[in-house]
XYZ file of C-alpha atoms in Angstrom:
584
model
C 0.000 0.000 0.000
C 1.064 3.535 -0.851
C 2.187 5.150 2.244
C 3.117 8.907 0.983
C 1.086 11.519 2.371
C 1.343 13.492 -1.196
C -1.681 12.632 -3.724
C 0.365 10.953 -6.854
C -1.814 13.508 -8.858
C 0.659 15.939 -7.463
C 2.898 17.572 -10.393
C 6.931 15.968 -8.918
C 8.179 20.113 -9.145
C 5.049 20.897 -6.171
C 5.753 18.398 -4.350
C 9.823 19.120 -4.338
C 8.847 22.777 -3.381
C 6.265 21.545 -0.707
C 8.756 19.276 1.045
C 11.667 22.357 0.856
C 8.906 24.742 2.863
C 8.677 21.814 5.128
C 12.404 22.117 5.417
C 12.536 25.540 5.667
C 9.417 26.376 7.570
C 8.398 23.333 10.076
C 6.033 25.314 11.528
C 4.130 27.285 8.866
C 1.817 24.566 8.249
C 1.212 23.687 12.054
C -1.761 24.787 13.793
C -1.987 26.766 16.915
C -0.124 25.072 20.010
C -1.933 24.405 22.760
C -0.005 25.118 25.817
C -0.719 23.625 29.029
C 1.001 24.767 32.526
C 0.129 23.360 35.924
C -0.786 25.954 39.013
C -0.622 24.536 42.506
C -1.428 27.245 44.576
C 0.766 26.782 47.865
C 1.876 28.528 50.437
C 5.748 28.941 51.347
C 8.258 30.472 53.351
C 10.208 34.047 51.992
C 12.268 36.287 53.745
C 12.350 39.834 52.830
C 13.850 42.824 54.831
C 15.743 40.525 57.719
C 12.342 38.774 57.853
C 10.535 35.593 57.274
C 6.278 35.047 56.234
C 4.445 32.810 54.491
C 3.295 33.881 51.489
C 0.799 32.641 48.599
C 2.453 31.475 45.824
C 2.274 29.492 42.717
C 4.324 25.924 42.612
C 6.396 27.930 45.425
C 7.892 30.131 43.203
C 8.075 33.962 43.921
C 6.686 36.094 41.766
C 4.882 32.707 40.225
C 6.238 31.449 36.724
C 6.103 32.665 32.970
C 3.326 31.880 30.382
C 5.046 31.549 27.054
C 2.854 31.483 24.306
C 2.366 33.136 20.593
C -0.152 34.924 19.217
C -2.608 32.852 18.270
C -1.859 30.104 20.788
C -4.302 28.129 23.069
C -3.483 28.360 26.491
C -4.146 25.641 29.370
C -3.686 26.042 32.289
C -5.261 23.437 35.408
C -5.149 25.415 38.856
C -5.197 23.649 42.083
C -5.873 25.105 45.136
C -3.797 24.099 48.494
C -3.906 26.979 50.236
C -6.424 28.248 53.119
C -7.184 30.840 50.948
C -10.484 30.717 48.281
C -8.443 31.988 45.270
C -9.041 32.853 41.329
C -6.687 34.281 38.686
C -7.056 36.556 35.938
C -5.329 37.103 33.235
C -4.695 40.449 32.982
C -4.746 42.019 29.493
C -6.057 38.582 27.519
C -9.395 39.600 25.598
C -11.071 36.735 26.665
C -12.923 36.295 23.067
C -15.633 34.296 23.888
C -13.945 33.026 26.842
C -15.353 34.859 29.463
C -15.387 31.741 31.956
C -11.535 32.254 32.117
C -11.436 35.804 32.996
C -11.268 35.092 36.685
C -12.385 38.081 39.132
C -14.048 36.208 41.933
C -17.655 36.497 42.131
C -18.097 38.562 38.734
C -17.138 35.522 35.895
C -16.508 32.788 38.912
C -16.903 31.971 41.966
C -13.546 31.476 44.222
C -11.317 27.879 43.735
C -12.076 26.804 47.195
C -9.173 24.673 49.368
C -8.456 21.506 47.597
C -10.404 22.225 44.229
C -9.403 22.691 41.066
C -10.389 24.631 37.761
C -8.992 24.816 34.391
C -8.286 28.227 32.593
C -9.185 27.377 29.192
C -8.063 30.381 26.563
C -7.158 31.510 23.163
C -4.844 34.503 22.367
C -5.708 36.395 19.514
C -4.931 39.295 18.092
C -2.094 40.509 20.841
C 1.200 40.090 21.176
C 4.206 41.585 24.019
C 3.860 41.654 27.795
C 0.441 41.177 29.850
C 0.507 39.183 33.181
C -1.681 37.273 35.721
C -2.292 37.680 39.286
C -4.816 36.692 41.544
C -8.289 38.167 41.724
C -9.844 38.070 45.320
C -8.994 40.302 48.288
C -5.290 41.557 48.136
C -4.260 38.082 47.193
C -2.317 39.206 44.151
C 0.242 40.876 46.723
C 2.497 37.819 46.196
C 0.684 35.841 43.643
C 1.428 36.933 40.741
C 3.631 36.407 37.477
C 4.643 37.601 33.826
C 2.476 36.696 30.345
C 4.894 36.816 27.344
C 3.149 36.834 24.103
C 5.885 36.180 21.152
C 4.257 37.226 17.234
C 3.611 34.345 14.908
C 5.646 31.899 13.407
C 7.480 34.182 10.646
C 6.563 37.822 11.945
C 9.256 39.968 13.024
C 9.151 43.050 16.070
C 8.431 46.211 14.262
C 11.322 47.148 16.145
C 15.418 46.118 16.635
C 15.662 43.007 17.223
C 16.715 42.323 20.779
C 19.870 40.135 21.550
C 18.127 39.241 24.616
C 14.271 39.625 26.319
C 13.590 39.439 30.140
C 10.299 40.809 32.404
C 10.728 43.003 35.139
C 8.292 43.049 37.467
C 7.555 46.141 40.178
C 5.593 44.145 43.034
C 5.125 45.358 46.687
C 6.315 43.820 49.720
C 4.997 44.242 53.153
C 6.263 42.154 56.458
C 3.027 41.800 57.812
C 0.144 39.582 56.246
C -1.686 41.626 53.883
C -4.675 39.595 54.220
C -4.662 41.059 58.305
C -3.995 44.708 56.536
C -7.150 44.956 54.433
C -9.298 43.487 56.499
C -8.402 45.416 59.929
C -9.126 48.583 56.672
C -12.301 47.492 56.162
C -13.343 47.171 60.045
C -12.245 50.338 60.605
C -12.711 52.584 57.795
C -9.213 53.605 57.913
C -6.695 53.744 54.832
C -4.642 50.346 55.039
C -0.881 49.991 56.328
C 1.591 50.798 53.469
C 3.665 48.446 52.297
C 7.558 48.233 53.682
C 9.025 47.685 50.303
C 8.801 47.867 46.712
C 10.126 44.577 44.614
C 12.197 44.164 40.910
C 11.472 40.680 40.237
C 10.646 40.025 44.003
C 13.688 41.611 45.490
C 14.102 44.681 47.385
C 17.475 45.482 46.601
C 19.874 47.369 48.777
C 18.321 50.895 49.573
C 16.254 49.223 52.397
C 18.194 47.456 55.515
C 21.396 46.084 55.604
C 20.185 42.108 55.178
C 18.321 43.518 51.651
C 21.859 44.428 49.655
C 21.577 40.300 49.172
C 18.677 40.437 47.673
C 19.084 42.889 45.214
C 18.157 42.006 41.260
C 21.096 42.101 38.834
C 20.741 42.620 35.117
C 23.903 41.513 33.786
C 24.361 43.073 30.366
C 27.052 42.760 27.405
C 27.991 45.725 25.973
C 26.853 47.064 22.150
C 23.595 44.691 22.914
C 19.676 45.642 22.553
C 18.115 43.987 25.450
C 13.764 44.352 25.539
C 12.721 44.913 29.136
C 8.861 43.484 29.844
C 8.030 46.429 32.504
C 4.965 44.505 34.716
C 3.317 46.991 37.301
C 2.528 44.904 39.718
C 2.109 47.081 42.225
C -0.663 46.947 45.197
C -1.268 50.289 45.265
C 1.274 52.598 43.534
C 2.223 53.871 40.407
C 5.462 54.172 39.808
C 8.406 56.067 37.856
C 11.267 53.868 36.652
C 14.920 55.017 35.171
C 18.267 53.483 34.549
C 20.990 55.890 35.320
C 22.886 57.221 32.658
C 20.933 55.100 30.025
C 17.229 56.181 28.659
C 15.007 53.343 27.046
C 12.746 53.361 23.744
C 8.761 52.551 24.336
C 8.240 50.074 21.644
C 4.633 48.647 23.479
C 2.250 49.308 25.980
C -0.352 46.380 27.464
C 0.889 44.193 23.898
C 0.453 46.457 21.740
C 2.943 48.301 20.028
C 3.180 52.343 19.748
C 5.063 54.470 17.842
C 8.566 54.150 19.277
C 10.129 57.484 21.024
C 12.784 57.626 24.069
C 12.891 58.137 27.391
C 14.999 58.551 30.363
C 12.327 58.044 32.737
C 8.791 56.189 32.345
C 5.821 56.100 34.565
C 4.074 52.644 34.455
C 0.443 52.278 36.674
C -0.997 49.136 38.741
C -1.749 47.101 36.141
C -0.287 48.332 33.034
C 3.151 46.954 31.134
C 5.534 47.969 29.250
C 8.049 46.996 26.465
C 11.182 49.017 26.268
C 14.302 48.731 24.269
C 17.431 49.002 26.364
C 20.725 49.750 24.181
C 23.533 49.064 25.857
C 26.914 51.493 25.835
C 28.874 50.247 23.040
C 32.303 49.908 25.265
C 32.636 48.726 28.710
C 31.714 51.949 31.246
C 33.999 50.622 34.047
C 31.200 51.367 36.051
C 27.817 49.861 37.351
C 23.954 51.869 37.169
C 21.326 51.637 39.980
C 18.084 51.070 38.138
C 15.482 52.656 40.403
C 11.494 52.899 41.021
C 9.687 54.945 43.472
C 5.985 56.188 43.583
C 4.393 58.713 41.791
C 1.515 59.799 44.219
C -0.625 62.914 43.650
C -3.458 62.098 46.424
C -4.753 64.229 49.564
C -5.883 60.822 50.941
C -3.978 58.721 53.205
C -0.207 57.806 52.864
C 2.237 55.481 50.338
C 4.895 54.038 50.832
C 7.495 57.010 49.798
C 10.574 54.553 49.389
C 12.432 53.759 46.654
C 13.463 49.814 45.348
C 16.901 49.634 43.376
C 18.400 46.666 41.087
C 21.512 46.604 39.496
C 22.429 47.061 35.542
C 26.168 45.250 35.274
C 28.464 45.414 32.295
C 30.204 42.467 31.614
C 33.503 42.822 30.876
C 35.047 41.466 27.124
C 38.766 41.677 28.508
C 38.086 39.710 31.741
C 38.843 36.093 31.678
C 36.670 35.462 34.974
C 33.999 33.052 34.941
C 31.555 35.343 35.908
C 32.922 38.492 33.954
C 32.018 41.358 36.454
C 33.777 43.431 38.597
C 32.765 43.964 42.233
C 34.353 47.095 42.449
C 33.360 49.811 40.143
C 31.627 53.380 40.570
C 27.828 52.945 40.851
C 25.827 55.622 39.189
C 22.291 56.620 40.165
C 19.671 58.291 38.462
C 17.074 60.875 39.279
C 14.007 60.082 39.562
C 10.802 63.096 39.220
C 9.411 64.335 42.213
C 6.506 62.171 43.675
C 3.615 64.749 42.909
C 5.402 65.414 39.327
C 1.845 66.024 37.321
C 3.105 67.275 34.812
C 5.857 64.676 33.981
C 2.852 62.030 34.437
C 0.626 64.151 31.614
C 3.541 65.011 29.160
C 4.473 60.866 29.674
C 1.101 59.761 28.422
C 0.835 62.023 25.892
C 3.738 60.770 23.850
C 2.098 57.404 23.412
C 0.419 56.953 20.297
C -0.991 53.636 18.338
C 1.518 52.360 15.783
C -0.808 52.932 13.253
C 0.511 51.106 10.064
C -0.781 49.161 7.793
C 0.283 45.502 9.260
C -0.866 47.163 12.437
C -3.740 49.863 12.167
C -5.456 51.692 15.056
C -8.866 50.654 14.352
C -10.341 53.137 16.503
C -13.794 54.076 16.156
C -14.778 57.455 14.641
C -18.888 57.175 15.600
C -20.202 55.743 18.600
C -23.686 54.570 19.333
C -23.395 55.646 23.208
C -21.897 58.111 25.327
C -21.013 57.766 29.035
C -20.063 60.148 31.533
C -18.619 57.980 34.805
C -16.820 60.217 37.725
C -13.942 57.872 39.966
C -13.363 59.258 43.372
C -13.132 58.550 47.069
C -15.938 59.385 48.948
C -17.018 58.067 53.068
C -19.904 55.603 54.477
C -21.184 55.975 57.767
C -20.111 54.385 60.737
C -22.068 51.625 61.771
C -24.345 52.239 64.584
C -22.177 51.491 68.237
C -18.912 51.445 66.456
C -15.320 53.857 66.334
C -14.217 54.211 62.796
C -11.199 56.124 61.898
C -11.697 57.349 58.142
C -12.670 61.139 57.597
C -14.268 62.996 60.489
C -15.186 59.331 61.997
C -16.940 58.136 58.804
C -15.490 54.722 56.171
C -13.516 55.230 53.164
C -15.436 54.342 50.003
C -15.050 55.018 46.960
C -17.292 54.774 43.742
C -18.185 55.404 40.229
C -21.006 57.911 39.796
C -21.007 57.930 43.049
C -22.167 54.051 43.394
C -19.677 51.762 45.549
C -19.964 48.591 43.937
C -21.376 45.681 46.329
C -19.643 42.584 45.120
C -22.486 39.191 45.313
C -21.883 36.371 47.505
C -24.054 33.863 46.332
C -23.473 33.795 42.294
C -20.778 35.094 40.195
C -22.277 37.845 37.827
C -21.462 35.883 34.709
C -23.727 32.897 35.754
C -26.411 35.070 36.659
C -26.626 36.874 33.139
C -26.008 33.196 31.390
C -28.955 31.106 33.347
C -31.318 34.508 33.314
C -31.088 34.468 37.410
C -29.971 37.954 38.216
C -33.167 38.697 40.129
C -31.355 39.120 43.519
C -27.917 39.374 41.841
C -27.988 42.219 39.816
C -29.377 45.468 38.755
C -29.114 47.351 35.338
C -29.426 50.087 36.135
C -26.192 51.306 36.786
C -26.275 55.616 36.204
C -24.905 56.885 32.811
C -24.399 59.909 34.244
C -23.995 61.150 37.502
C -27.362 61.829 38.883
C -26.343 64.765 40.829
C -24.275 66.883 39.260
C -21.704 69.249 40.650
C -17.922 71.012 40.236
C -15.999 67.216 40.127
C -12.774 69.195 40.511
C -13.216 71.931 42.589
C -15.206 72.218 45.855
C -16.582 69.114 47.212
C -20.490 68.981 47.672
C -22.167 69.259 51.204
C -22.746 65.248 50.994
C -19.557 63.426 50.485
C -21.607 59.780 51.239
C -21.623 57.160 48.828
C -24.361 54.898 47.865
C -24.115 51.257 47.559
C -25.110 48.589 45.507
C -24.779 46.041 42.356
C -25.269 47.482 39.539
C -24.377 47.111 35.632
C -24.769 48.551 32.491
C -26.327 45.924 29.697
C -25.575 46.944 26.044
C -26.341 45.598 22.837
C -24.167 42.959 21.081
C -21.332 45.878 19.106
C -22.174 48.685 20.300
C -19.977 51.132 19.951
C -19.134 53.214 23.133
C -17.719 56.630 24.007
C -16.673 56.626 28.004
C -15.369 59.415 29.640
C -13.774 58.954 33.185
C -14.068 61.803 35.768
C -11.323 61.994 38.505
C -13.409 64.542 41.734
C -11.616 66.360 44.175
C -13.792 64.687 47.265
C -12.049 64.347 49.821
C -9.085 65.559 47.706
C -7.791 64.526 43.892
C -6.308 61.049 43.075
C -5.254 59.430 39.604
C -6.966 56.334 38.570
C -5.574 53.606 36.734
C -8.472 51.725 35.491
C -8.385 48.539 34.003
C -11.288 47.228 31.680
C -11.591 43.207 31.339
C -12.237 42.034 28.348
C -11.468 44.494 25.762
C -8.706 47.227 24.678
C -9.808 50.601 23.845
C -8.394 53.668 22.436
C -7.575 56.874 24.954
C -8.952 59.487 22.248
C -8.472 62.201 24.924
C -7.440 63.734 28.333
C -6.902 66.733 30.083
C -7.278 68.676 33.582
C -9.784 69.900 35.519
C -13.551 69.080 34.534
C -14.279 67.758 30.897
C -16.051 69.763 28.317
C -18.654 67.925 26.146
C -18.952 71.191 23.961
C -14.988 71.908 24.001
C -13.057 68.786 24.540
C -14.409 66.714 21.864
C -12.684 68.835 19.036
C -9.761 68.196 20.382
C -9.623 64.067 20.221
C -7.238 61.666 18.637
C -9.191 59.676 15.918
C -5.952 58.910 13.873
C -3.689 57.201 16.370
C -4.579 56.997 19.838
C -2.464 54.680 22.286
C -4.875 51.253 22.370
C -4.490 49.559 25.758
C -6.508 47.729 28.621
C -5.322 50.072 31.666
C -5.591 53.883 31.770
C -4.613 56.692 34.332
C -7.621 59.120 34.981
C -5.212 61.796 35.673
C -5.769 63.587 39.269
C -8.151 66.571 39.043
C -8.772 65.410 34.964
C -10.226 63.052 32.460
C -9.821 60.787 30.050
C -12.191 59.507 27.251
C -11.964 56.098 26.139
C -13.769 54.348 22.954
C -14.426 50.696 22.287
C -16.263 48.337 20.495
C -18.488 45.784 22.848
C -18.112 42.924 20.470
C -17.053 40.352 23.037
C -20.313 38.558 25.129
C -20.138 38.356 28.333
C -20.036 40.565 32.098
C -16.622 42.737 32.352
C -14.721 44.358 35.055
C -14.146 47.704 35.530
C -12.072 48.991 38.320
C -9.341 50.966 39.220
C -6.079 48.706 40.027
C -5.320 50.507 43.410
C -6.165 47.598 45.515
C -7.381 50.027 48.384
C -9.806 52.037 45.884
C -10.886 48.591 44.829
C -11.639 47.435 47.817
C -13.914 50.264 49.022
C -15.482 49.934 45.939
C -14.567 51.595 42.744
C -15.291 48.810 40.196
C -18.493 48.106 38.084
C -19.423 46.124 34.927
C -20.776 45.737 31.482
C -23.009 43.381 30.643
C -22.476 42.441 26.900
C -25.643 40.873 25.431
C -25.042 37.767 22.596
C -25.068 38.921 18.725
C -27.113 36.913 16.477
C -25.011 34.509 14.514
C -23.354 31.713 16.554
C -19.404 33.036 16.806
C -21.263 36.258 18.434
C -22.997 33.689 21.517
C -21.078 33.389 24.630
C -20.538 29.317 25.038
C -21.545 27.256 28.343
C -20.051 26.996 30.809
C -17.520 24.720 31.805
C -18.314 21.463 34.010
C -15.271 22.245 36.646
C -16.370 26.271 37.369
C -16.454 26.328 41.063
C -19.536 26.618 43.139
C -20.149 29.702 45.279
C-alpha cells in the first residue's frame, strides 16, 4: 500500500517545493499550540527585609512562573488550590474572546477555587502580542501571587522594532512584612486607609536601599555591551504607580499592554498598577567601568492617606570582554544613580502619556472608532460611608472610606458570580441594570466638594447591545481631595482618544480628540483633578470588570461592569459553561 502523504496527482516540481517549505518552515503549516502549565497554589516560606512570612504562591515560586505562548496560541492552564485561601486568577490584558469563563475576578465571571479544588483556565490569544501578566483576583491576594504573560508574534513575523539580543520581564511588586490579608481586612473594620507596604520589589527583590540584610537580595541585570536587550516592565504594584529610570541610560517605548506604539525615548517612564511595558534598552557600546542603579519609586498625587514614599533599586552590570573570569564582572566599580521626578510630578505624568500613540501602520492599524452609538459620563473618586451604629471608625471625620463610580460603591455578590447570573437569566437578587450613565447629581468634580460626600451602595451594571460602539469618559473629583486612577477594563482594549485637567467639556473637549492614532491599551490613568475619554467596540459577550487597580480604591469599591448581550449569529454567543467552574 502507498504510504506517501502526497496525492500521486501531485505535479513531482510541487511536491519538491512543498517538502523544501517543510524544510525551511516546520512550523508554517502547524496549527496553533496548545499550551498547558500546571498551578498549585501553595503557600511557602520568603524572607524579605531581615524577615521571614508565608506567602501565597504558585508551585512555590516567587513572583509565580512565565506563560510563554504566541499569538494565536491556546493556552491551558489546570489550577489547584492548596492553600487556606479561596483563590481565582485573571489574566490580565487577555481579551477573553468568547472566553469569558476564564477571565477570573471572583464572584463577577466565577466563583472562588475553594481549598483543595481545582479549575482549568481554558483560553485563546488572539490578536495581541508583548507583555500582559496574571495575578490573583480576590482580596489583596495578588500581593504575592502573581507572574509575567509573554506573548511572542507568529511563526514568521518579526518586532516592528530592533531586534533584541536578549528579552527578560521586570516586574515592580510590593512587599509588606506583615500579612496583607490582616492589613485589608483590619481597613475594612475600621474605615481607615490600610498599612503601606515596607518595600517595593524588581522581580521580588528589594534590593539594597532598604536594611542592611536587603543588599543580598538585590536584582542584577547583567548586560554585554553594544547589545539591545527588551525589558517586559509589569506593574505589579498593590497600590502605587510608579516612575522607573536606569541611570545614565534612557530606554525606547516600543509597546504598551501588547500592543505596540510608535517608538520614542525616554529617560524616565511612569508605568500604573496594572499596566506593562516593552522598552528597548541599548547598551553602551564599550565597557563603562562602572555599574547603574536602576530605580522605582511612587508617583503619588493624592490628599488621601499615605504610600509608601521609598524607593526599590536593582543593578544594571556590564560584563567585561577583557576579563577572563567566569563570571565576567567586577565587584568594584563606581555605581551611578539616576534621578528620579518628584513624587507629585503632574506634569511629567501628563507630558508621559501624551507621547504614546498607536503604531498605526498598515500591518498594524489603530482601528479606533470614529462614531459611537453611546456616550457615558462615569466620575472615579473617594468618597465616606457611615459608621455603623455602636462602632469607632477612623476614616474622615469618623466616617469609612469608600469610593465609587457615579457615586455608586460597587457591592460585590456572595451567592453567584455575575457571569452565571446573566447566562442562566437568574440575576433577580444578583444584579441590577441600572447602573447611572451619568452622575445623577451633578456638581464642580474638581473643585469644591459637595455638602454630601456619602456614597451609595449597591450592584449594579450597564447591559448593552451585542457591538455597540461606546464613548466613556472617566471623571477623577476632588472629594475628599484629587487622586489618579488607573483603570483597568476586562475584556477588551480601547483607544484613549483624549485627556486633560480639571472638569471635561462635552462642547470643548471633543474637538480636540485623537481619531488617527490613539495609544490602544486595557489600563488607563484618569489623571488627578482630569479626564480621560476612552472608545471601544463591545463585540465580546459576556459581564466585564471595571475597576481601578489601586487595591485600596478597589476594595472600598470603585469597580463596576458591562453586561455584553449575545449577537445573532453563533461566533457572536457566549458558550456554556464549563463542568469544573467552582460553586459559590
Amino acid at each position: 500500500m502507498d504510504s506517501s502523504p502526497f496525492p500521486s496527482s501531485l505535479p513531482m516540481a510541487t511536491l519538491l517545493l512543498f517538502s523544501l517549505a517543510l524544510l525551511l518552515f516546520p512550523d508554517a503549516t502547524r496549527a496553533q499550540q496548545t499550551r498547558h502549565y500546571k498551578f498549585n497554589i501553595q503557600m511557602a516560606n520568603v524572607t524579605r527585609l531581615c524577615s521571614t512570612k508565608s506567602i501565597l504562591t504558585v508551585n512555590g515560586q516567587f513572583p509565580g512562573p512565565k506563560i510563554v505562548a504566541r499569538e494565536g496560541d491556546r493556552v491551558v492552564v489546570n489550577v489547584t488550590n492548596h492553600a487556606q485561601y479561596n483563590v481565582t486568577i485573571h489574566w490580565h490584558g487577555v481579551r477573553q474572546l468568547r472566553s469569558g469563563w476564564a477571565d477570573g475576578p471572583a464572584y463577577v465571571t466565577q466563583c472562588p477555587i475553594q481549598t483543595g479544588q481545582s479549575y482549568v483556565y481554558n483560553f485563546t490569544i488572539i490578536g495581541q502580542r508583548g507583555t500582559l501578566f496574571w495575578h490573583a483576583h480576590i482580596s489583596w491576594l495578588r500581593a504575592t501571587l502573581y507572574g509575567p504573560i509573554i506573548i511572542l508574534p507568529k511563526l514568521g513575523l518579526p518586532y516592528p522594532f530592533t531586534k533584541p539580543y536578549k528579552e527578560l520581564p521586570v516586574i515592580f511588586g510590593e512587599w509588606w512584612k506583615a500579612d496583607t490579608e490582616a492589613i485589608i481586612s483590619q481597613a475594612l473594620q475600621t474605615g481607615a486607609g490600610p498599612n503601606v507596604s515596607d518595600a517595593y520589589t524588581i522581580n521580588g527583590l528589594p534590593g539594597p536601599l532598604y536594611t542592611s540584610c536587603s543588599t543580598k537580595d538585590t536584582f542584577k541585570l547583567k548586560v554585554k555591551p553594544g547589545k539591545t536587550y527588551l525589558l517586559r516592565l509589569i506593574n505589579a504594584a498593590v497600590n502605587d504607580e510608579l516612575f522607573f529610570s536606569i541611570a545614565n541610560h534612557s530606554v525606547t517605548v516600543v509597546d504598551v499592554d501588547a500592543v505596540y506604539v510608535k517608538p520614542f525615548d525616554a529617560a524616565t517612564i511612569l508605568i500604573s498598577p496594572g499596566q506593562t511595558s516593552n522598552v528597548l534598552l541599548r547598551t553602551k557600546r564599550s565597557y563603562p567601568m562602572a555599574m547603574f542603579f536602576m530605580t522605582a519609586r511612587p508617583y503619588s498625587n493624592g490628599a488621601v492617606g499615605t504610600y509608601d514614599n521609598s524607593t526599590v533599586a536593582g543593578i544594571l552590570e556590564y560584563e567585561n570582554p577583557k576579563s577572563f573570569s567566569s563570571a565576567a564582572f567586577n565587584k568594584n566599580l563606581s555605581l551611578y544613580k539616576p534621578s528620579l521626578p518628584v513624587f507629585n510630578d503632574t506634569s511629567f505624568a501628563a507630558s508621559f502619556s501624551g507621547k504614546l500613540r498607536s503604531l498605526a501602520t498598515a500591518q498594524f492599524p489603530a482601528k479606533v472608532l470614529q462614531t459611537v452609538d453611546r456616550r457615558f459620563f462615569f466620575t472615579v473618586g473617594l468618597g465616606m460611608s457611615p459608621c455603623p451604629a455602636n462602632q469607632t471608625c477612623q476614616g474622615p471625620n469618623g466616617s469609612k472610606f469608600a469610593a465609587s463610580v457615579n457615586n455608586i460603591s460597587f457591592a460585590t455578590p456572595t451567592t453567584m458570580a455575575l457571569l452565571q447570573a446573566h447566562y442562566f437569566g437568574k440575576t433577580k437578587g444578583v444584579y441590577t441594570t441600572d447602573f447611572p450613565v451619568y452622575p445623577l447629581m451633578p456638581f464642580n468634580y474638581t473643585g469644591t466638594p459637595p455638602n454630601n460626600t456619602l456614597v451609595s451602595n449597591g450592584t449594579k451594571v450597564v447591559a448593552l447591545p451585542f457591538n455597540t460602539s461606546v464613548e466613556l469618559v472617566l471623571q477623577d473629583t476632588s472629594i475628599l481631595g484629587a487622586e489618579s486612577h488607573p483603570l483597568h477594563l476586562h475584556g477588551y482594549n480601547f483607544f484613549v482618544v483624549g485627556q486633560g485637567s480639571g472638569n471635561y467639556d462635552p462642547t470643548k473637549d471633543p474637538a480636540k480628540f485623537n481619531l488617527v492614532d490613539p495609544v490602544e491599551r486595557n489600563t488607563v490613568g484618569v489623571p488627578a483633578g482630569g479626564w480621560v475619554a476612552i472608545r471601544f467596540l463591545a463585540d465580546n459577550p459576556g459581564v466585564w470588570f471595571m475597576h481601578c487597580h489601586i487595591e485600596a480604591h478597589l476594595s472600598w469599591g470603585l469597580k463596576m461592569a458591562w453586561v455584553v448581550q449575545d449577537g445573532s449569529l453563533p461566533t457572536q454567543k457566549l458558550p456554556p459553561p464549563p463542568s469544573d467552574l467552582p460553586k459559590c
